[in-house]
């Protein structure tokens, strides 16, 4: 068996999420957020890394050209029916690799730890739904669970733009067309794919990553023309997501964009993953912003305020919104996170609010609560 195949096999057996390969170190697996080396192997040398590169490229001239000219490459790999998302780059002029293992089976939406309002929003005939979070916060899993939920229960045409395609969906009640984004792929860029979606008679457009103004504009145009758009952004909170979207644009254009967002944006899901102190599993910490009239008014204001958005989320709990502090407090009270973990996710000035929320939740639980 080839070295890279034995490494991938070991990673799958140990239920790793990622594989890290670099010169001078043994292959390293990320298992439940911890980095663990494969002990019964030798440190990788330059020749072995180039052999791994050849295995990944498989003689594809376009991929080889991109890697050598751009000094990086995002691609995919299939081993024994398991898909891997692969990033190739350089360190000290030698290839280094990061591989994300994509599980063949998606978890059920109910097992994610997200409220039902999230999947209920996919029944909107048009608008914009965003799933946000930092790298490794589970955005892709949530996004694909939503696609699967629509696929099983609604009669829609779903078009996805991904780089690369991770989960392979099979059309069920819906029709699904998955497109890989990149040079020489199904669509050259996310923005071009989004623009062409207008001509493809889709009901729902899924954009794997909104990373620039051009893609943002295309997503807004698609939503404005009567489609539902679901996308992801690399932001750490609902309020920061709005701020990022506004700041894609020049100051002179921001008033127009705010008006558009206030009417088109329906829901923002911001999520974090923390390790459970009891069993090392990962716990989803969601912040949910349902865009009602109050939130829309905050977005339209001449001077955008992150704190006002956070207050609006907190005051909108009866409509399905969930503030970060409420989410953390609930996970602490139910024993899924420690108090230290919960406090590490918020600023010290919010500790009093956290303590008050925990106290209220404990009172609701009754006299048997801790």
Tab-separated table of C-alpha atoms in Angstrom:
chain	number	residue	atom	x	y	z
A	1	UNK	CA	0.000	0.000	0.000
A	2	UNK	CA	1.239	3.508	-0.850
A	3	UNK	CA	2.287	5.716	2.073
A	4	UNK	CA	-0.472	8.289	1.474
A	5	UNK	CA	-3.130	5.555	1.273
A	6	UNK	CA	-1.981	4.053	4.574
A	7	UNK	CA	-2.113	7.526	6.185
A	8	UNK	CA	-5.648	8.159	4.904
A	9	UNK	CA	-6.763	4.702	6.032
A	10	UNK	CA	-5.384	5.321	9.530
A	11	UNK	CA	-7.119	8.706	9.679
A	12	UNK	CA	-10.454	7.146	8.722
A	13	UNK	CA	-10.046	4.369	11.306
A	14	UNK	CA	-9.343	6.931	14.039
A	15	UNK	CA	-12.255	9.163	12.939
A	16	UNK	CA	-9.934	12.116	12.293
A	17	UNK	CA	-11.292	15.294	10.739
A	18	UNK	CA	-8.023	16.459	9.135
A	19	UNK	CA	-4.622	15.189	8.041
A	20	UNK	CA	-1.491	17.409	8.132
A	21	UNK	CA	1.587	16.443	6.132
A	22	UNK	CA	4.861	18.403	6.197
A	23	UNK	CA	8.591	17.795	5.947
A	24	UNK	CA	10.410	16.672	9.078
A	25	UNK	CA	7.281	15.648	10.999
A	26	UNK	CA	5.344	12.424	11.248
A	27	UNK	CA	1.861	12.560	9.693
A	28	UNK	CA	-0.455	14.393	12.086
A	29	UNK	CA	-4.183	13.842	12.539
A	30	UNK	CA	-6.707	16.232	14.057
A	31	UNK	CA	-9.048	14.215	16.258
A	32	UNK	CA	-11.701	16.141	18.223
A	33	UNK	CA	-9.661	19.342	17.857
A	34	UNK	CA	-6.432	17.740	19.195
A	35	UNK	CA	-3.365	17.249	16.971
A	36	UNK	CA	-2.066	13.685	17.277
A	37	UNK	CA	0.838	12.199	15.304
A	38	UNK	CA	0.719	8.730	13.781
A	39	UNK	CA	3.367	7.255	16.049
A	40	UNK	CA	4.331	4.146	14.081
A	41	UNK	CA	5.566	6.116	11.056
A	42	UNK	CA	8.761	8.012	10.227
A	43	UNK	CA	9.011	11.775	9.688
A	44	UNK	CA	8.178	12.703	6.121
A	45	UNK	CA	11.007	13.723	3.802
A	46	UNK	CA	10.929	15.871	0.667
A	47	UNK	CA	10.804	12.930	-1.743
A	48	UNK	CA	7.803	11.415	0.041
A	49	UNK	CA	5.953	14.727	-0.080
A	50	UNK	CA	6.510	14.992	-3.836
A	51	UNK	CA	5.239	11.400	-4.186
A	52	UNK	CA	2.102	12.465	-2.294
A	53	UNK	CA	1.789	15.475	-4.605
A	54	UNK	CA	1.953	13.196	-7.670
A	55	UNK	CA	-0.716	10.958	-6.127
A	56	UNK	CA	-3.039	13.938	-5.600
A	57	UNK	CA	-2.409	15.594	-8.982
A	58	UNK	CA	-2.540	12.328	-10.943
A	59	UNK	CA	-1.017	13.870	-14.043
A	60	UNK	CA	-3.564	16.700	-14.313
A	61	UNK	CA	-1.657	19.418	-16.173
A	62	UNK	CA	-4.129	22.190	-15.229
A	63	UNK	CA	-3.830	21.424	-11.497
A	64	UNK	CA	-0.037	21.228	-11.753
A	65	UNK	CA	0.095	24.612	-13.520
A	66	UNK	CA	-2.162	26.281	-10.949
A	67	UNK	CA	-0.089	24.911	-8.061
A	68	UNK	CA	3.221	26.026	-9.528
A	69	UNK	CA	2.060	29.485	-10.636
A	70	UNK	CA	-0.215	30.393	-7.700
A	71	UNK	CA	1.855	28.444	-5.140
A	72	UNK	CA	-1.304	26.822	-3.777
A	73	UNK	CA	-4.071	24.491	-4.914
A	74	UNK	CA	-7.495	23.535	-3.567
A	75	UNK	CA	-8.687	20.224	-4.929
A	76	UNK	CA	-10.438	17.011	-3.941
A	77	UNK	CA	-9.410	13.392	-3.667
A	78	UNK	CA	-11.336	10.120	-3.414
A	79	UNK	CA	-9.951	7.107	-1.567
A	80	UNK	CA	-12.045	3.981	-1.032
A	81	UNK	CA	-15.283	5.969	-1.602
A	82	UNK	CA	-14.202	8.551	0.979
A	83	UNK	CA	-13.897	12.124	-0.306
A	84	UNK	CA	-11.165	14.444	0.967
A	85	UNK	CA	-10.846	18.199	0.519
A	86	UNK	CA	-7.162	18.892	-0.121
A	87	UNK	CA	-5.124	22.084	0.160
A	88	UNK	CA	-1.590	21.974	-1.278
A	89	UNK	CA	0.786	24.841	-0.539
A	90	UNK	CA	4.505	25.401	0.076
A	91	UNK	CA	6.721	25.723	3.117
A	92	UNK	CA	10.402	26.386	2.548
A	93	UNK	CA	9.742	25.587	-1.138
A	94	UNK	CA	8.556	22.057	-0.294
A	95	UNK	CA	4.911	20.876	-0.624
A	96	UNK	CA	2.753	20.786	2.509
A	97	UNK	CA	-0.743	19.307	2.618
A	98	UNK	CA	-3.895	19.744	4.672
A	99	UNK	CA	-6.647	17.226	3.997
A	100	UNK	CA	-10.201	17.417	5.331
A	101	UNK	CA	-12.044	14.080	5.473
A	102	UNK	CA	-15.638	14.404	4.290
A	103	UNK	CA	-17.931	11.869	5.899
A	104	UNK	CA	-20.219	10.082	3.463
A	105	UNK	CA	-23.219	10.275	5.766
A	106	UNK	CA	-24.580	13.592	6.944
A	107	UNK	CA	-25.890	13.847	10.508
A	108	UNK	CA	-29.608	14.396	10.894
A	109	UNK	CA	-30.534	18.059	11.195
A	110	UNK	CA	-32.055	17.295	14.606
A	111	UNK	CA	-28.657	16.091	15.866
A	112	UNK	CA	-26.792	19.306	14.965
A	113	UNK	CA	-28.013	21.311	17.957
A	114	UNK	CA	-29.769	23.982	15.881
A	115	UNK	CA	-33.357	25.144	16.491
A	116	UNK	CA	-36.176	24.266	14.080
A	117	UNK	CA	-36.474	27.920	12.972
A	118	UNK	CA	-33.350	27.369	10.833
A	119	UNK	CA	-34.849	24.652	8.632
A	120	UNK	CA	-38.258	26.399	8.698
A	121	UNK	CA	-36.634	29.399	7.014
A	122	UNK	CA	-35.778	27.278	3.950
A	123	UNK	CA	-39.493	27.445	3.051
A	124	UNK	CA	-39.080	31.174	2.322
A	125	UNK	CA	-39.813	31.761	-1.395
A	126	UNK	CA	-36.960	34.274	-1.650
A	127	UNK	CA	-34.354	36.044	0.407
A	128	UNK	CA	-30.928	35.480	1.914
A	129	UNK	CA	-29.940	32.972	4.613
A	130	UNK	CA	-26.359	32.973	5.904
A	131	UNK	CA	-24.436	30.341	7.866
A	132	UNK	CA	-21.340	31.894	9.427
A	133	UNK	CA	-18.462	31.042	11.710
A	134	UNK	CA	-14.714	30.700	11.836
A	135	UNK	CA	-12.795	27.915	10.093
A	136	UNK	CA	-13.678	24.475	11.518
A	137	UNK	CA	-16.943	25.670	13.037
A	138	UNK	CA	-19.078	23.185	11.099
A	139	UNK	CA	-20.489	25.569	8.478
A	140	UNK	CA	-20.218	23.047	5.623
A	141	UNK	CA	-21.993	20.362	7.653
A	142	UNK	CA	-24.843	22.714	8.549
A	143	UNK	CA	-25.112	23.933	4.956
A	144	UNK	CA	-25.290	20.409	3.571
A	145	UNK	CA	-27.777	19.297	6.223
A	146	UNK	CA	-30.044	22.146	5.102
A	147	UNK	CA	-29.642	21.073	1.459
A	148	UNK	CA	-30.528	17.500	2.435
A	149	UNK	CA	-33.548	18.687	4.440
A	150	UNK	CA	-34.903	20.618	1.447
A	151	UNK	CA	-34.049	17.732	-0.886
A	152	UNK	CA	-36.113	15.282	1.167
A	153	UNK	CA	-39.127	17.497	1.871
A	154	UNK	CA	-39.523	20.159	-0.827
A	155	UNK	CA	-39.973	20.079	-4.592
A	156	UNK	CA	-37.273	22.559	-5.657
A	157	UNK	CA	-34.357	22.889	-8.027
A	158	UNK	CA	-31.231	23.450	-5.912
A	159	UNK	CA	-28.008	24.718	-7.488
A	160	UNK	CA	-24.838	24.602	-5.397
A	161	UNK	CA	-21.490	26.326	-5.997
A	162	UNK	CA	-18.670	24.749	-3.977
A	163	UNK	CA	-14.880	24.752	-3.884
A	164	UNK	CA	-14.466	21.828	-3.907
A	165	UNK	CA	-17.690	19.786	-3.810
A	166	UNK	CA	-17.692	17.964	-0.478
A	167	UNK	CA	-20.892	16.003	0.133
A	168	UNK	CA	-22.343	14.369	-2.966
A	169	UNK	CA	-26.134	14.747	-2.905
A	170	UNK	CA	-28.585	12.530	-4.795
A	171	UNK	CA	-31.770	14.148	-6.073
A	172	UNK	CA	-34.817	13.051	-4.070
A	173	UNK	CA	-37.951	15.199	-3.924
A	174	UNK	CA	-35.830	18.083	-5.245
A	175	UNK	CA	-33.426	18.297	-8.187
A	176	UNK	CA	-29.845	19.044	-7.153
A	177	UNK	CA	-27.118	20.356	-9.471
A	178	UNK	CA	-23.703	20.619	-7.791
A	179	UNK	CA	-20.977	22.702	-9.435
A	180	UNK	CA	-17.320	22.855	-8.477
A	181	UNK	CA	-15.752	26.312	-8.567
A	182	UNK	CA	-12.213	26.985	-9.789
A	183	UNK	CA	-10.061	27.300	-12.905
A	184	UNK	CA	-11.020	24.592	-15.371
A	185	UNK	CA	-13.976	23.507	-13.195
A	186	UNK	CA	-17.741	23.760	-13.687
A	187	UNK	CA	-17.637	27.489	-12.872
A	188	UNK	CA	-14.539	29.677	-12.857
A	189	UNK	CA	-15.625	31.803	-9.851
A	190	UNK	CA	-18.430	31.976	-7.290
A	191	UNK	CA	-19.591	35.286	-8.745
A	192	UNK	CA	-19.758	33.948	-12.326
A	193	UNK	CA	-21.617	30.870	-11.137
A	194	UNK	CA	-24.070	33.049	-9.191
A	195	UNK	CA	-24.721	35.268	-12.217
A	196	UNK	CA	-25.337	32.278	-14.473
A	197	UNK	CA	-27.754	30.796	-11.925
A	198	UNK	CA	-30.264	33.439	-13.005
A	199	UNK	CA	-30.535	31.596	-16.332
A	200	UNK	CA	-30.724	28.097	-14.855
A	201	UNK	CA	-34.271	28.207	-13.450
A	202	UNK	CA	-33.224	27.226	-9.941
A	203	UNK	CA	-35.341	27.887	-6.859
A	204	UNK	CA	-32.497	27.810	-4.327
A	205	UNK	CA	-28.883	28.878	-4.907
A	206	UNK	CA	-26.287	27.661	-2.409
A	207	UNK	CA	-23.003	29.606	-2.415
A	208	UNK	CA	-20.269	27.717	-0.602
A	209	UNK	CA	-18.438	30.911	0.341
A	210	UNK	CA	-19.219	34.589	-0.116
A	211	UNK	CA	-15.716	35.979	-0.001
A	212	UNK	CA	-15.854	39.279	-1.930
A	213	UNK	CA	-18.043	42.163	-3.095
A	214	UNK	CA	-18.672	40.675	-6.553
A	215	UNK	CA	-20.083	37.454	-5.094
A	216	UNK	CA	-22.079	39.434	-2.541
A	217	UNK	CA	-23.621	41.522	-5.324
A	218	UNK	CA	-24.491	38.402	-7.311
A	219	UNK	CA	-26.129	36.834	-4.230
A	220	UNK	CA	-28.186	39.985	-3.607
A	221	UNK	CA	-29.232	40.154	-7.282
A	222	UNK	CA	-30.317	36.510	-7.128
A	223	UNK	CA	-32.327	37.034	-3.936
A	224	UNK	CA	-33.849	40.250	-5.270
A	225	UNK	CA	-34.991	38.465	-8.437
A	226	UNK	CA	-37.159	36.048	-6.451
A	227	UNK	CA	-34.832	33.211	-5.398
A	228	UNK	CA	-33.744	31.851	-2.037
A	229	UNK	CA	-29.967	32.158	-1.564
A	230	UNK	CA	-28.117	30.267	1.166
A	231	UNK	CA	-24.439	31.107	1.678
A	232	UNK	CA	-21.572	31.094	4.153
A	233	UNK	CA	-19.205	33.792	5.444
A	234	UNK	CA	-16.135	33.598	7.662
A	235	UNK	CA	-17.382	35.791	10.511
A	236	UNK	CA	-17.631	35.075	14.241
A	237	UNK	CA	-21.033	36.595	15.099
A	238	UNK	CA	-24.333	37.649	13.544
A	239	UNK	CA	-23.604	41.348	14.061
A	240	UNK	CA	-20.104	41.037	12.572
A	241	UNK	CA	-21.667	39.328	9.544
A	242	UNK	CA	-23.844	42.368	8.824
A	243	UNK	CA	-20.877	44.686	9.353
A	244	UNK	CA	-18.721	42.632	6.942
A	245	UNK	CA	-21.385	42.668	4.246
A	246	UNK	CA	-21.858	46.425	4.488
A	247	UNK	CA	-18.113	47.017	4.372
A	248	UNK	CA	-17.750	45.105	1.124
A	249	UNK	CA	-19.030	48.369	-0.384
A	250	UNK	CA	-17.762	51.943	-0.683
A	251	UNK	CA	-19.225	54.425	1.816
A	252	UNK	CA	-21.261	56.121	-0.922
A	253	UNK	CA	-23.028	52.824	-1.719
A	254	UNK	CA	-23.628	51.609	1.833
A	255	UNK	CA	-27.037	53.252	2.347
A	256	UNK	CA	-28.414	51.433	-0.714
A	257	UNK	CA	-26.895	48.128	0.408
A	258	UNK	CA	-28.332	48.523	3.916
A	259	UNK	CA	-31.819	48.995	2.481
A	260	UNK	CA	-31.428	45.909	0.302
A	261	UNK	CA	-30.098	43.772	3.157
A	262	UNK	CA	-32.827	44.913	5.538
A	263	UNK	CA	-35.461	43.586	3.126
A	264	UNK	CA	-33.691	40.513	1.688
A	265	UNK	CA	-31.861	39.068	4.700
A	266	UNK	CA	-34.058	36.539	6.527
A	267	UNK	CA	-31.756	34.673	8.883
A	268	UNK	CA	-28.151	34.540	10.067
A	269	UNK	CA	-26.782	31.481	11.865
A	270	UNK	CA	-23.423	32.059	13.539
A	271	UNK	CA	-21.881	28.950	15.045
A	272	UNK	CA	-18.930	27.781	17.107
A	273	UNK	CA	-17.726	24.290	18.002
A	274	UNK	CA	-16.325	23.583	21.474
A	275	UNK	CA	-15.026	20.352	22.918
A	276	UNK	CA	-17.275	18.775	25.553
A	277	UNK	CA	-15.463	18.466	28.916
A	278	UNK	CA	-17.138	15.111	29.584
A	279	UNK	CA	-16.440	12.988	26.501
A	280	UNK	CA	-14.315	15.052	24.063
A	281	UNK	CA	-17.163	15.260	21.528
A	282	UNK	CA	-17.817	18.603	19.821
A	283	UNK	CA	-20.677	20.819	20.991
A	284	UNK	CA	-22.328	23.318	18.635
A	285	UNK	CA	-22.841	26.805	20.083
A	286	UNK	CA	-25.369	28.634	17.880
A	287	UNK	CA	-26.243	32.314	17.710
A	288	UNK	CA	-29.421	32.853	15.662
A	289	UNK	CA	-30.644	36.155	14.243
A	290	UNK	CA	-34.117	36.209	12.730
A	291	UNK	CA	-34.435	39.439	10.771
A	292	UNK	CA	-37.660	41.113	11.903
A	293	UNK	CA	-38.653	44.783	11.712
A	294	UNK	CA	-36.452	45.707	14.695
A	295	UNK	CA	-33.312	44.097	13.247
A	296	UNK	CA	-34.100	45.516	9.788
A	297	UNK	CA	-34.357	49.016	11.275
A	298	UNK	CA	-30.948	48.569	12.947
A	299	UNK	CA	-29.412	47.536	9.618
A	300	UNK	CA	-30.858	50.583	7.811
A	301	UNK	CA	-29.514	53.126	10.310
A	302	UNK	CA	-26.998	55.602	8.954
A	303	UNK	CA	-24.467	54.589	11.592
A	304	UNK	CA	-24.393	50.810	11.952
A	305	UNK	CA	-23.982	49.557	15.534
A	306	UNK	CA	-22.911	46.030	16.439
A	307	UNK	CA	-24.221	46.466	20.002
A	308	UNK	CA	-27.657	47.499	18.730
A	309	UNK	CA	-27.869	44.346	16.611
A	310	UNK	CA	-26.869	42.243	19.644
A	311	UNK	CA	-29.555	43.949	21.743
A	312	UNK	CA	-32.118	43.384	18.972
A	313	UNK	CA	-31.277	39.663	18.899
A	314	UNK	CA	-31.689	39.495	22.672
A	315	UNK	CA	-35.059	41.229	22.454
A	316	UNK	CA	-36.274	38.948	19.684
A	317	UNK	CA	-36.116	35.590	21.472
A	318	UNK	CA	-39.857	34.956	21.104
A	319	UNK	CA	-39.467	34.989	17.285
A	320	UNK	CA	-36.754	32.354	17.216
A	321	UNK	CA	-33.568	34.385	17.712
A	322	UNK	CA	-30.982	33.055	20.170
A	323	UNK	CA	-28.339	35.334	21.682
A	324	UNK	CA	-24.823	33.968	22.184
A	325	UNK	CA	-25.045	34.391	25.959
A	326	UNK	CA	-28.370	32.529	26.087
A	327	UNK	CA	-26.928	29.705	24.009
A	328	UNK	CA	-23.829	29.411	26.204
A	329	UNK	CA	-25.848	29.608	29.424
A	330	UNK	CA	-28.170	26.846	28.265
A	331	UNK	CA	-25.249	24.583	27.310
A	332	UNK	CA	-23.713	25.144	30.760
A	333	UNK	CA	-26.960	24.468	32.633
A	334	UNK	CA	-27.506	21.255	30.646
A	335	UNK	CA	-23.971	20.108	31.480
A	336	UNK	CA	-22.589	20.175	27.938
A	337	UNK	CA	-19.969	22.877	28.612
A	338	UNK	CA	-17.998	23.990	31.655
A	339	UNK	CA	-18.290	27.469	33.131
A	340	UNK	CA	-14.678	28.185	32.102
A	341	UNK	CA	-15.452	27.289	28.489
A	342	UNK	CA	-18.553	29.448	28.477
A	343	UNK	CA	-16.743	32.471	29.905
A	344	UNK	CA	-13.920	32.087	27.371
A	345	UNK	CA	-16.385	32.842	24.553
A	346	UNK	CA	-17.542	36.254	25.825
A	347	UNK	CA	-16.017	39.492	27.062
A	348	UNK	CA	-15.593	39.992	30.807
A	349	UNK	CA	-18.096	42.861	30.786
A	350	UNK	CA	-20.808	40.319	29.899
A	351	UNK	CA	-20.110	37.959	32.831
A	352	UNK	CA	-22.867	39.520	34.934
A	353	UNK	CA	-25.413	39.022	32.159
A	354	UNK	CA	-24.224	35.425	31.780
A	355	UNK	CA	-24.596	34.732	35.510
A	356	UNK	CA	-28.088	36.254	35.532
A	357	UNK	CA	-29.123	34.159	32.528
A	358	UNK	CA	-27.779	30.973	34.144
A	359	UNK	CA	-29.711	31.796	37.319
A	360	UNK	CA	-32.943	32.308	35.352
A	361	UNK	CA	-32.492	29.014	33.506
A	362	UNK	CA	-31.850	27.168	36.761
A	363	UNK	CA	-35.009	28.666	38.281
A	364	UNK	CA	-37.026	27.428	35.303
A	365	UNK	CA	-35.635	23.939	35.861
A	366	UNK	CA	-37.109	23.911	39.354
A	367	UNK	CA	-35.829	22.946	42.823
A	368	UNK	CA	-33.799	19.972	41.558
A	369	UNK	CA	-31.519	22.222	39.509
A	370	UNK	CA	-27.964	22.773	40.604
